[in-house]
Amino acid sequence: MMEALAEEIGIPKEEYREILQRLGREPNRVELLLFKVMWSEHCAYKNSRPLLKELPKEGEAVLQGPGENAGVVRIGEGWAVAFKIESHNHPSAVEPFQGAATGVGGILRDIMSMGARPIALLDSLRFGPPEGRSRYLFKGVVSGIAFYGNAIGVPTVGGDLYFHEGYRENPLVNAMCLGLLKEEHLKKSRASLGRPIYYAGAKTGRDGIGGAAFASRELKEEKEEDRPAVQVGDPFLGKLLMEATLEAIERDLVEGVQDMGAAGLTSSLAELAHKSGLGVELNLDLVPTREEGMAPEELLLSESQERMVLVPKAGKEAELEAVFRRWGLDCVPVARTIPERVFRVLYRGKVVAEVPTEALAEAPTYVRLAQEDPEIRRLRERPIPPLEADPKEVLKGLLASPNLASREAVYERYDHQVGTRTALLPGQGDAAILWIKGTHLGVAAKVDQNPRYSRLHPRLGAMHALAEACRNVSVVGARPLAYTDGLNLGSPETPEGYYELKETVEGLKEASAALGVPVVSGNVSLYNEAGGRRIPPTAMVGVVGVLDVRRRAEMGFRRPGEVVVLIGEERGSLGASEVLYLLTKEEFGHPPALDLRREKAVQETIRDLIASGLTQTAHDVAEGGLLVALAEMTFPYGLGATVEVREEGLEALFGEAPSRILFTVEKARLQEATLLLEERGLPYRILGETGGKTLTVLTPKGVLEWEVAELKALWQRPLREVLDG
Amino acid sequence: MRWAIVRFPGSNCDEDARFALEKVGIRAEYVWHTERDLKGFDGVFLPGGFSYGDYLRAGALAAKSPVMEAVRRFAEEGRYVVGVCNGFQILTEAGLLPGALLANLNLHFTCKEVGVQVERNDLPFTRLYPRGKVLRLPIAHAEGRYYADPETLARLEGEGLVVFRYAPLKDEADYNPNGSLHDIAGIVNEGGNVLGLMPHPERAVDEVLGNADGLPFFLGLVKEVVR
């Protein structure tokens, strides 16, 4: 009978047999449901764990690597930063506002669980072209992020946003959070033997039941029916829970903290017990509920938001309860740790489930057959045809294209300053900078990934994602310390999907080792496909770095008469580029090659140029190539430039390549700067000078000139029309 | 000098207010929303945020909280009360300042830097600014459109109670970010001791943050007592 139920709820036959073997008996209904959620891809990383194991995780700054609620790095003077990225893709595809809002709420609780005060949010978003349903999803997601982040008072300081055909049916919403803590306040998901385990925060209802399982299968046509699987967020309750939790940690009342996220009580308690090498006995009759007559499986699997699990230090129980009472929140013991390593559940005085914690927490893993999709290879190997276009119009077209247009209309809806730490605001630089008050320390953060590169070459695309996020952090003056990865891919159960997963992780591994930047946390979201179409493999890489806030760079030209220098080659390539898409409406060709040794040297050099005070203006040359990067530098202060490009063709003006950075230096110190570049053996070009109200480009074929104000208007308009219209 | 910062459940600019007050040497202490006594304080700061989740209407529930009775008496004694953003909304909901703050004309939360002109500088909050100076200050709100009936507006203008007005930073035509009547960004009561404003001077008090236009606002509070 249970076998039939297993089949009905989608537990594969071989996994059911594994459950029988591990239990030594047939599971009951509740137990089977526990396995169902705990062995979901979302909770168990069944397909990704064997691959992720290979990623470099060590680094001198690392205080906590993968495996906890978030990673933690040391930044100096006794301070540390906890950070993590997490996906909320499937809920957002069905109900964009609540999907995104609860995604933000969830990642905030992960950060709080480490004992850190959340100080910044970033969002990595992917949608289909901004029209029709994709436009509705985009607007809903932006509103949801604003709704939760603004109210809870954590600034949204950055992110990245792409529109691409491959996300039309399956948008991606990943939220990253950074939290600040004193090293000695670092908390883990741990409990000692015989301790009561407290449930704190909102009451449990029937919302979000089975969310983890929902996140682990493909989106079906009838997706509106999945709405009950989407949770509902309340940032006001979230704020109270955050303040109460942080107060309890600050006052040293707790020994362990765990967020109640995907798979609710089940996952948080099973994980807590398993990591502590203990068992847990949960009494469902003690769980605060907001609905009558909830069945045990509903209580166990509910993903009601704004809930935490806390383990008080011995003798601090009453004080802990008092803190939460003051904030008007439930805080009650619902479970206790026990020596037998089992997850035991009581309901109306009876044991309704009892399974070994290890059996639940250690799901079987899979290594599958990997094979590249021949269609992708064909696209990658397709040669770039000769392209003819008027560069004057091309630049305008690129700046007005959805992937390069200004993100101002989006970030204006987010409070990006609350907390008074945001030293570099959105749009001012290539990464956000948060100031650690009372010190000269700053923390820089950026999340990045290019879907065109990753689709056409998953491994190289992942390498580019990490390299570019590190470059962006370096370009504001910060040394990258570690990264978090949000891996969003299609089903691993096809050879093509598994190939993309494997190659993506391989790419991260290679770039991570070469750049010396380890992974400390992450999230895996598979089964992102609809109607048999996989999304482009999307490794959203969030990098955190540290700097002296007094020595930093913005992207905008500020002073006329400064020399504009390009580090790197003038010529880029057209494969997988934005200009190729603009001119052909197609995506093909080989993405730009990446020399990681060169990349590392370029990043070190720009940091040294900034630290030595030689430059305060620097910008990465990314999508759209040299002219787009130059135009972006004229926008913040409306100051133009005149430059000379010696190479011919679209490759020089709009071609893409990594390891390229533009910076400015005053004439009197130009020689110092170029000397440094020569010492490092890096190619560079002195392009021209800042000044005037135009962007003027001398090319072998003649002079190109644009009014800065006109370009800026073209660049600002598109997303404002999409969002506000 | 000692100021109280009122913390309502959902306040989220409380730490920023403390940062700014302490920067100019004022002792800042948090006061919980259930407090009924403000004895011993020289001023009260109502910070921004989403008090009580802004349920019902922004500031409406906070206006009925126990601490607001104490704030009312405090104000009646002629002592200083400053409300920023949600704090301004609470002051209008509590009837300590006239008018109301409605949804922005663009119907969404807006966070950016705007031009704010100083209309009078005979108040402690503004005494260190030249009259007519346009400050660059951040705003971050969804309900900041100042509204009052024509008689109230005429009285505010006639008695010079408008302290801050949105103004162009350069030459931009859309300098009013929310549709406030008469471009009103901040007003004071007849006594000159209760001030409400939507922009956030406390977010602009340090060059590390790229903006210190709000610093004289807080320095002015200190100078008041020394005088």
mmCIF file of N, CA and C in Angstrom, chain A residues 117 146-147 149-154 234-237 239-240 243 326-327 409 411-425 428 435 437 549-550 552 636-638 720 724, chain B residues 7-16 19 23 32-33 49-55 106 108-113 136-140 170 200 202-211:
data_model
loop_
_atom_site.group_PDB
_atom_site.id
_atom_site.type_symbol
_atom_site.label_atom_id
_atom_site.label_comp_id
_atom_site.label_asym_id
_atom_site.label_seq_id
_atom_site.Cartn_x
_atom_site.Cartn_y
_atom_site.Cartn_z
ATOM 1 N N ARG A 117 23.796 40.281 11.740
ATOM 2 C CA ARG A 117 22.745 41.234 11.384
ATOM 3 C C ARG A 117 22.792 41.461 9.879
ATOM 4 N N ALA A 146 10.808 44.673 -3.229
ATOM 5 C CA ALA A 146 10.672 45.988 -2.584
ATOM 6 C C ALA A 146 9.792 45.880 -1.341
ATOM 7 N N PHE A 147 8.694 45.149 -1.460
ATOM 8 C CA PHE A 147 7.744 44.991 -0.358
ATOM 9 C C PHE A 147 8.432 44.445 0.882
ATOM 10 N N GLY A 149 11.979 43.766 1.417
ATOM 11 C CA GLY A 149 13.265 44.378 1.791
ATOM 12 C C GLY A 149 13.097 45.770 2.376
ATOM 13 N N ASN A 150 12.243 46.594 1.768
ATOM 14 C CA ASN A 150 12.072 47.968 2.248
ATOM 15 C C ASN A 150 11.492 47.972 3.651
ATOM 16 N N ALA A 151 10.499 47.121 3.881
ATOM 17 C CA ALA A 151 9.816 47.148 5.168
ATOM 18 C C ALA A 151 10.701 46.600 6.281
ATOM 19 N N ILE A 152 11.467 45.570 5.986
ATOM 20 C CA ILE A 152 12.276 44.985 7.059
ATOM 21 C C ILE A 152 13.514 45.847 7.330
ATOM 22 N N GLY A 153 13.804 46.755 6.400
ATOM 23 C CA GLY A 153 14.874 47.712 6.670
ATOM 24 C C GLY A 153 16.271 47.182 6.402
ATOM 25 N N VAL A 154 16.377 46.302 5.398
ATOM 26 C CA VAL A 154 17.697 45.862 4.942
ATOM 27 C C VAL A 154 17.850 46.387 3.516
ATOM 28 N N ASP A 234 5.413 38.106 5.464
ATOM 29 C CA ASP A 234 4.996 39.251 6.261
ATOM 30 C C ASP A 234 6.259 39.930 6.813
ATOM 31 N N PRO A 235 6.707 40.985 6.133
ATOM 32 C CA PRO A 235 7.974 41.607 6.544
ATOM 33 C C PRO A 235 7.910 42.231 7.937
ATOM 34 N N PHE A 236 6.720 42.594 8.373
ATOM 35 C CA PHE A 236 6.594 43.180 9.714
ATOM 36 C C PHE A 236 6.940 42.110 10.766
ATOM 37 N N LEU A 237 6.326 40.931 10.620
ATOM 38 C CA LEU A 237 6.669 39.821 11.516
ATOM 39 C C LEU A 237 8.148 39.449 11.372
ATOM 40 N N LYS A 239 10.575 41.389 10.621
ATOM 41 C CA LYS A 239 11.390 42.395 11.325
ATOM 42 C C LYS A 239 11.405 42.110 12.833
ATOM 43 N N LEU A 240 10.249 41.799 13.385
ATOM 44 C CA LEU A 240 10.183 41.499 14.822
ATOM 45 C C LEU A 240 11.026 40.261 15.142
ATOM 46 N N GLU A 243 14.768 41.139 14.990
ATOM 47 C CA GLU A 243 15.260 41.895 16.149
ATOM 48 C C GLU A 243 15.308 41.008 17.390
ATOM 49 N N ARG A 326 8.560 40.270 24.634
ATOM 50 C CA ARG A 326 8.634 41.726 24.467
ATOM 51 C C ARG A 326 8.375 42.122 23.005
ATOM 52 N N TRP A 327 8.829 41.302 22.066
ATOM 53 C CA TRP A 327 8.599 41.594 20.646
ATOM 54 C C TRP A 327 7.252 41.042 20.173
ATOM 55 N N ALA A 409 15.380 52.354 -12.890
ATOM 56 C CA ALA A 409 13.943 52.221 -12.600
ATOM 57 C C ALA A 409 13.688 51.079 -11.629
ATOM 58 N N TYR A 411 16.177 49.808 -9.244
ATOM 59 C CA TYR A 411 16.742 50.005 -7.904
ATOM 60 C C TYR A 411 16.159 51.218 -7.183
ATOM 61 N N GLU A 412 15.528 52.126 -7.917
ATOM 62 C CA GLU A 412 14.841 53.233 -7.240
ATOM 63 C C GLU A 412 13.673 52.756 -6.382
ATOM 64 N N ARG A 413 13.171 51.557 -6.700
ATOM 65 C CA ARG A 413 12.042 51.029 -5.908
ATOM 66 C C ARG A 413 12.508 50.334 -4.647
ATOM 67 N N TYR A 414 13.811 50.128 -4.554
ATOM 68 C CA TYR A 414 14.363 49.473 -3.372
ATOM 69 C C TYR A 414 15.013 50.519 -2.480
ATOM 70 N N ASP A 415 14.778 50.407 -1.172
ATOM 71 C CA ASP A 415 15.526 51.253 -0.252
ATOM 72 C C ASP A 415 16.959 50.727 -0.256
ATOM 73 N N HIS A 416 17.875 51.504 -0.859
ATOM 74 C CA HIS A 416 19.260 51.008 -0.924
ATOM 75 C C HIS A 416 20.170 51.710 0.076
ATOM 76 N N GLN A 417 19.575 52.541 0.954
ATOM 77 C CA GLN A 417 20.424 53.297 1.877
ATOM 78 C C GLN A 417 20.148 53.048 3.346
ATOM 79 N N VAL A 418 19.014 52.430 3.670
ATOM 80 C CA VAL A 418 18.680 52.242 5.089
ATOM 81 C C VAL A 418 19.815 51.464 5.780
ATOM 82 N N GLY A 419 20.150 51.897 6.982
ATOM 83 C CA GLY A 419 21.282 51.302 7.681
ATOM 84 C C GLY A 419 22.517 52.185 7.638
ATOM 85 N N THR A 420 22.470 53.196 6.773
ATOM 86 C CA THR A 420 23.579 54.159 6.564
ATOM 87 C C THR A 420 24.942 53.478 6.502
ATOM 88 N N ARG A 421 25.003 52.454 5.659
ATOM 89 C CA ARG A 421 26.297 51.797 5.417
ATOM 90 C C ARG A 421 26.664 51.821 3.941
ATOM 91 N N THR A 422 25.693 52.163 3.080
ATOM 92 C CA THR A 422 25.919 52.041 1.641
ATOM 93 C C THR A 422 26.830 53.161 1.154
ATOM 94 N N ALA A 423 28.102 52.821 0.976
ATOM 95 C CA ALA A 423 29.089 53.838 0.601
ATOM 96 C C ALA A 423 29.168 54.022 -0.911
ATOM 97 N N LEU A 424 28.781 53.020 -1.644
ATOM 98 C CA LEU A 424 28.706 53.139 -3.099
ATOM 99 C C LEU A 424 27.311 52.673 -3.494
ATOM 100 N N LEU A 425 26.516 53.615 -3.989
ATOM 101 C CA LEU A 425 25.105 53.337 -4.276
ATOM 102 C C LEU A 425 24.975 52.599 -5.611
ATOM 103 N N GLN A 428 26.569 53.681 -9.127
ATOM 104 C CA GLN A 428 27.787 54.482 -8.957
ATOM 105 C C GLN A 428 29.055 53.703 -9.257
ATOM 106 N N TRP A 435 29.906 50.138 4.258
ATOM 107 C CA TRP A 435 30.899 50.630 5.220
ATOM 108 C C TRP A 435 30.657 49.964 6.576
ATOM 109 N N LYS A 437 30.833 50.678 10.092
ATOM 110 C CA LYS A 437 30.965 51.891 10.893
ATOM 111 C C LYS A 437 31.918 51.681 12.067
ATOM 112 N N VAL A 549 37.735 51.770 2.912
ATOM 113 C CA VAL A 549 36.727 52.609 2.235
ATOM 114 C C VAL A 549 37.268 53.960 1.788
ATOM 115 N N ARG A 550 38.414 54.339 2.320
ATOM 116 C CA ARG A 550 38.982 55.632 1.891
ATOM 117 C C ARG A 550 39.623 55.516 0.518
ATOM 118 N N ARG A 552 38.815 53.889 -2.861
ATOM 119 C CA ARG A 552 37.831 53.157 -3.653
ATOM 120 C C ARG A 552 37.617 53.865 -4.991
ATOM 121 N N PRO A 636 27.123 58.988 -15.056
ATOM 122 C CA PRO A 636 26.852 59.428 -13.678
ATOM 123 C C PRO A 636 26.990 60.948 -13.478
ATOM 124 N N TYR A 637 28.012 61.556 -14.068
ATOM 125 C CA TYR A 637 28.206 62.997 -13.847
ATOM 126 C C TYR A 637 28.014 63.818 -15.126
ATOM 127 N N GLY A 638 27.593 63.150 -16.205
ATOM 128 C CA GLY A 638 27.353 63.878 -17.453
ATOM 129 C C GLY A 638 28.613 64.451 -18.082
ATOM 130 N N ARG A 720 12.307 51.848 -17.536
ATOM 131 C CA ARG A 720 11.311 52.681 -16.873
ATOM 132 C C ARG A 720 9.945 52.481 -17.544
ATOM 133 N N ASP A 724 7.085 51.065 -15.269
ATOM 134 C CA ASP A 724 6.091 52.070 -14.889
ATOM 135 C C ASP A 724 4.911 52.111 -15.848
ATOM 136 N N ARG B 7 11.270 53.785 19.428
ATOM 137 C CA ARG B 7 11.259 52.561 18.615
ATOM 138 C C ARG B 7 9.873 51.961 18.638
ATOM 139 N N PHE B 8 9.222 51.988 17.518
ATOM 140 C CA PHE B 8 7.963 51.254 17.350
ATOM 141 C C PHE B 8 8.328 49.888 16.763
ATOM 142 N N PRO B 9 7.494 48.870 16.988
ATOM 143 C CA PRO B 9 7.760 47.625 16.245
ATOM 144 C C PRO B 9 7.685 47.965 14.752
ATOM 145 N N GLY B 10 8.724 47.663 14.017
ATOM 146 C CA GLY B 10 8.749 47.992 12.588
ATOM 147 C C GLY B 10 9.538 49.239 12.241
ATOM 148 N N SER B 11 9.955 50.030 13.242
ATOM 149 C CA SER B 11 10.863 51.153 12.949
ATOM 150 C C SER B 11 12.128 50.562 12.364
ATOM 151 N N ASN B 12 12.683 51.202 11.312
ATOM 152 C CA ASN B 12 13.945 50.650 10.813
ATOM 153 C C ASN B 12 15.014 51.692 10.533
ATOM 154 N N CYS B 13 14.724 52.976 10.826
ATOM 155 C CA CYS B 13 15.770 53.993 10.699
ATOM 156 C C CYS B 13 16.232 54.443 12.082
ATOM 157 N N ASP B 14 15.890 53.663 13.116
ATOM 158 C CA ASP B 14 16.261 54.019 14.485
ATOM 159 C C ASP B 14 17.774 54.057 14.665
ATOM 160 N N GLU B 15 18.457 53.064 14.105
ATOM 161 C CA GLU B 15 19.917 53.039 14.256
ATOM 162 C C GLU B 15 20.577 54.171 13.474
ATOM 163 N N ASP B 16 19.983 54.517 12.344
ATOM 164 C CA ASP B 16 20.536 55.612 11.543
ATOM 165 C C ASP B 16 20.373 56.941 12.275
ATOM 166 N N PHE B 19 22.971 57.054 14.930
ATOM 167 C CA PHE B 19 24.272 57.315 14.314
ATOM 168 C C PHE B 19 24.467 58.815 14.105
ATOM 169 N N LYS B 23 26.864 61.302 16.290
ATOM 170 C CA LYS B 23 27.963 61.901 15.529
ATOM 171 C C LYS B 23 28.216 63.352 15.944
ATOM 172 N N TRP B 32 11.045 52.615 24.062
ATOM 173 C CA TRP B 32 10.106 51.626 23.524
ATOM 174 C C TRP B 32 8.719 52.267 23.370
ATOM 175 N N HIS B 33 7.953 51.767 22.427
ATOM 176 C CA HIS B 33 6.651 52.374 22.098
ATOM 177 C C HIS B 33 5.636 52.319 23.230
ATOM 178 N N GLY B 49 10.642 54.108 8.928
ATOM 179 C CA GLY B 49 10.403 52.664 8.980
ATOM 180 C C GLY B 49 8.971 52.343 8.635
ATOM 181 N N PHE B 50 8.537 51.193 9.097
ATOM 182 C CA PHE B 50 7.173 50.717 8.840
ATOM 183 C C PHE B 50 6.564 50.351 10.183
ATOM 184 N N SER B 51 6.270 51.384 11.017
ATOM 185 C CA SER B 51 5.764 51.123 12.361
ATOM 186 C C SER B 51 4.494 50.280 12.281
ATOM 187 N N TYR B 52 4.452 49.243 13.099
ATOM 188 C CA TYR B 52 3.319 48.301 13.115
ATOM 189 C C TYR B 52 3.015 47.794 11.693
ATOM 190 N N GLY B 53 4.072 47.663 10.887
ATOM 191 C CA GLY B 53 3.893 47.163 9.529
ATOM 192 C C GLY B 53 3.198 48.152 8.601
ATOM 193 N N ASP B 54 2.977 49.383 9.081
ATOM 194 C CA ASP B 54 2.200 50.366 8.307
ATOM 195 C C ASP B 54 0.829 49.813 7.935
ATOM 196 N N TYR B 55 0.348 48.870 8.729
ATOM 197 C CA TYR B 55 -0.989 48.343 8.461
ATOM 198 C C TYR B 55 -2.014 49.449 8.684
ATOM 199 N N ASN B 106 3.528 58.382 -8.400
ATOM 200 C CA ASN B 106 3.964 57.244 -9.234
ATOM 201 C C ASN B 106 3.490 55.913 -8.668
ATOM 202 N N HIS B 108 4.495 54.048 -6.339
ATOM 203 C CA HIS B 108 5.414 53.067 -5.789
ATOM 204 C C HIS B 108 6.480 53.702 -4.909
ATOM 205 N N PHE B 109 7.114 52.848 -4.130
ATOM 206 C CA PHE B 109 8.207 53.258 -3.265
ATOM 207 C C PHE B 109 9.300 53.857 -4.134
ATOM 208 N N THR B 110 9.853 54.984 -3.685
ATOM 209 C CA THR B 110 10.909 55.636 -4.457
ATOM 210 C C THR B 110 12.070 55.981 -3.540
ATOM 211 N N CYS B 111 13.258 55.500 -3.914
ATOM 212 C CA CYS B 111 14.465 55.774 -3.144
ATOM 213 C C CYS B 111 15.470 56.445 -4.058
ATOM 214 N N LYS B 112 15.772 57.705 -3.789
ATOM 215 C CA LYS B 112 16.796 58.397 -4.583
ATOM 216 C C LYS B 112 17.169 59.697 -3.890
ATOM 217 N N GLU B 113 18.170 60.378 -4.422
ATOM 218 C CA GLU B 113 18.540 61.666 -3.857
ATOM 219 C C GLU B 113 17.774 62.763 -4.592
ATOM 220 N N ARG B 136 21.159 68.259 -1.062
ATOM 221 C CA ARG B 136 20.967 66.977 -1.730
ATOM 222 C C ARG B 136 20.668 65.969 -0.629
ATOM 223 N N LEU B 137 19.426 65.471 -0.570
ATOM 224 C CA LEU B 137 19.053 64.549 0.505
ATOM 225 C C LEU B 137 18.352 63.311 -0.058
ATOM 226 N N PRO B 138 18.548 62.151 0.582
ATOM 227 C CA PRO B 138 17.871 60.939 0.118
ATOM 228 C C PRO B 138 16.399 60.925 0.556
ATOM 229 N N ILE B 139 15.559 60.388 -0.298
ATOM 230 C CA ILE B 139 14.189 60.053 0.110
ATOM 231 C C ILE B 139 14.028 58.538 -0.047
ATOM 232 N N ALA B 140 13.100 57.955 0.693
ATOM 233 C CA ALA B 140 12.822 56.516 0.575
ATOM 234 C C ALA B 140 11.435 56.280 1.151
ATOM 235 N N LYS B 170 19.718 70.533 -10.361
ATOM 236 C CA LYS B 170 20.354 71.227 -11.482
ATOM 237 C C LYS B 170 19.254 72.019 -12.170
ATOM 238 N N HIS B 200 15.560 62.217 4.328
ATOM 239 C CA HIS B 200 16.307 61.629 5.445
ATOM 240 C C HIS B 200 17.627 62.365 5.680
ATOM 241 N N GLU B 202 19.380 62.132 8.252
ATOM 242 C CA GLU B 202 20.268 61.227 9.003
ATOM 243 C C GLU B 202 21.008 60.248 8.093
ATOM 244 N N ARG B 203 20.596 60.159 6.838
ATOM 245 C CA ARG B 203 21.318 59.279 5.915
ATOM 246 C C ARG B 203 22.434 60.027 5.194
ATOM 247 N N ALA B 204 22.583 61.303 5.498
ATOM 248 C CA ALA B 204 23.556 62.122 4.764
ATOM 249 C C ALA B 204 24.412 62.903 5.750
ATOM 250 N N VAL B 205 25.143 62.181 6.594
ATOM 251 C CA VAL B 205 25.926 62.855 7.623
ATOM 252 C C VAL B 205 27.401 62.473 7.598
ATOM 253 N N ASP B 206 27.843 61.792 6.534
ATOM 254 C CA ASP B 206 29.246 61.387 6.519
ATOM 255 C C ASP B 206 29.737 61.273 5.081
ATOM 256 N N GLU B 207 30.953 61.837 4.843
ATOM 257 C CA GLU B 207 31.500 61.807 3.479
ATOM 258 C C GLU B 207 31.787 60.378 3.009
ATOM 259 N N VAL B 208 31.975 59.452 3.943
ATOM 260 C CA VAL B 208 32.176 58.056 3.526
ATOM 261 C C VAL B 208 30.953 57.578 2.737
ATOM 262 N N LEU B 209 29.780 58.102 3.121
ATOM 263 C CA LEU B 209 28.540 57.718 2.434
ATOM 264 C C LEU B 209 28.292 58.606 1.212
ATOM 265 N N GLY B 210 29.254 59.488 0.927
ATOM 266 C CA GLY B 210 29.152 60.313 -0.269
ATOM 267 C C GLY B 210 28.230 61.513 -0.123
ATOM 268 N N ASN B 211 27.770 61.798 1.076
ATOM 269 C CA ASN B 211 26.836 62.912 1.245
ATOM 270 C C ASN B 211 26.798 63.348 2.710
#
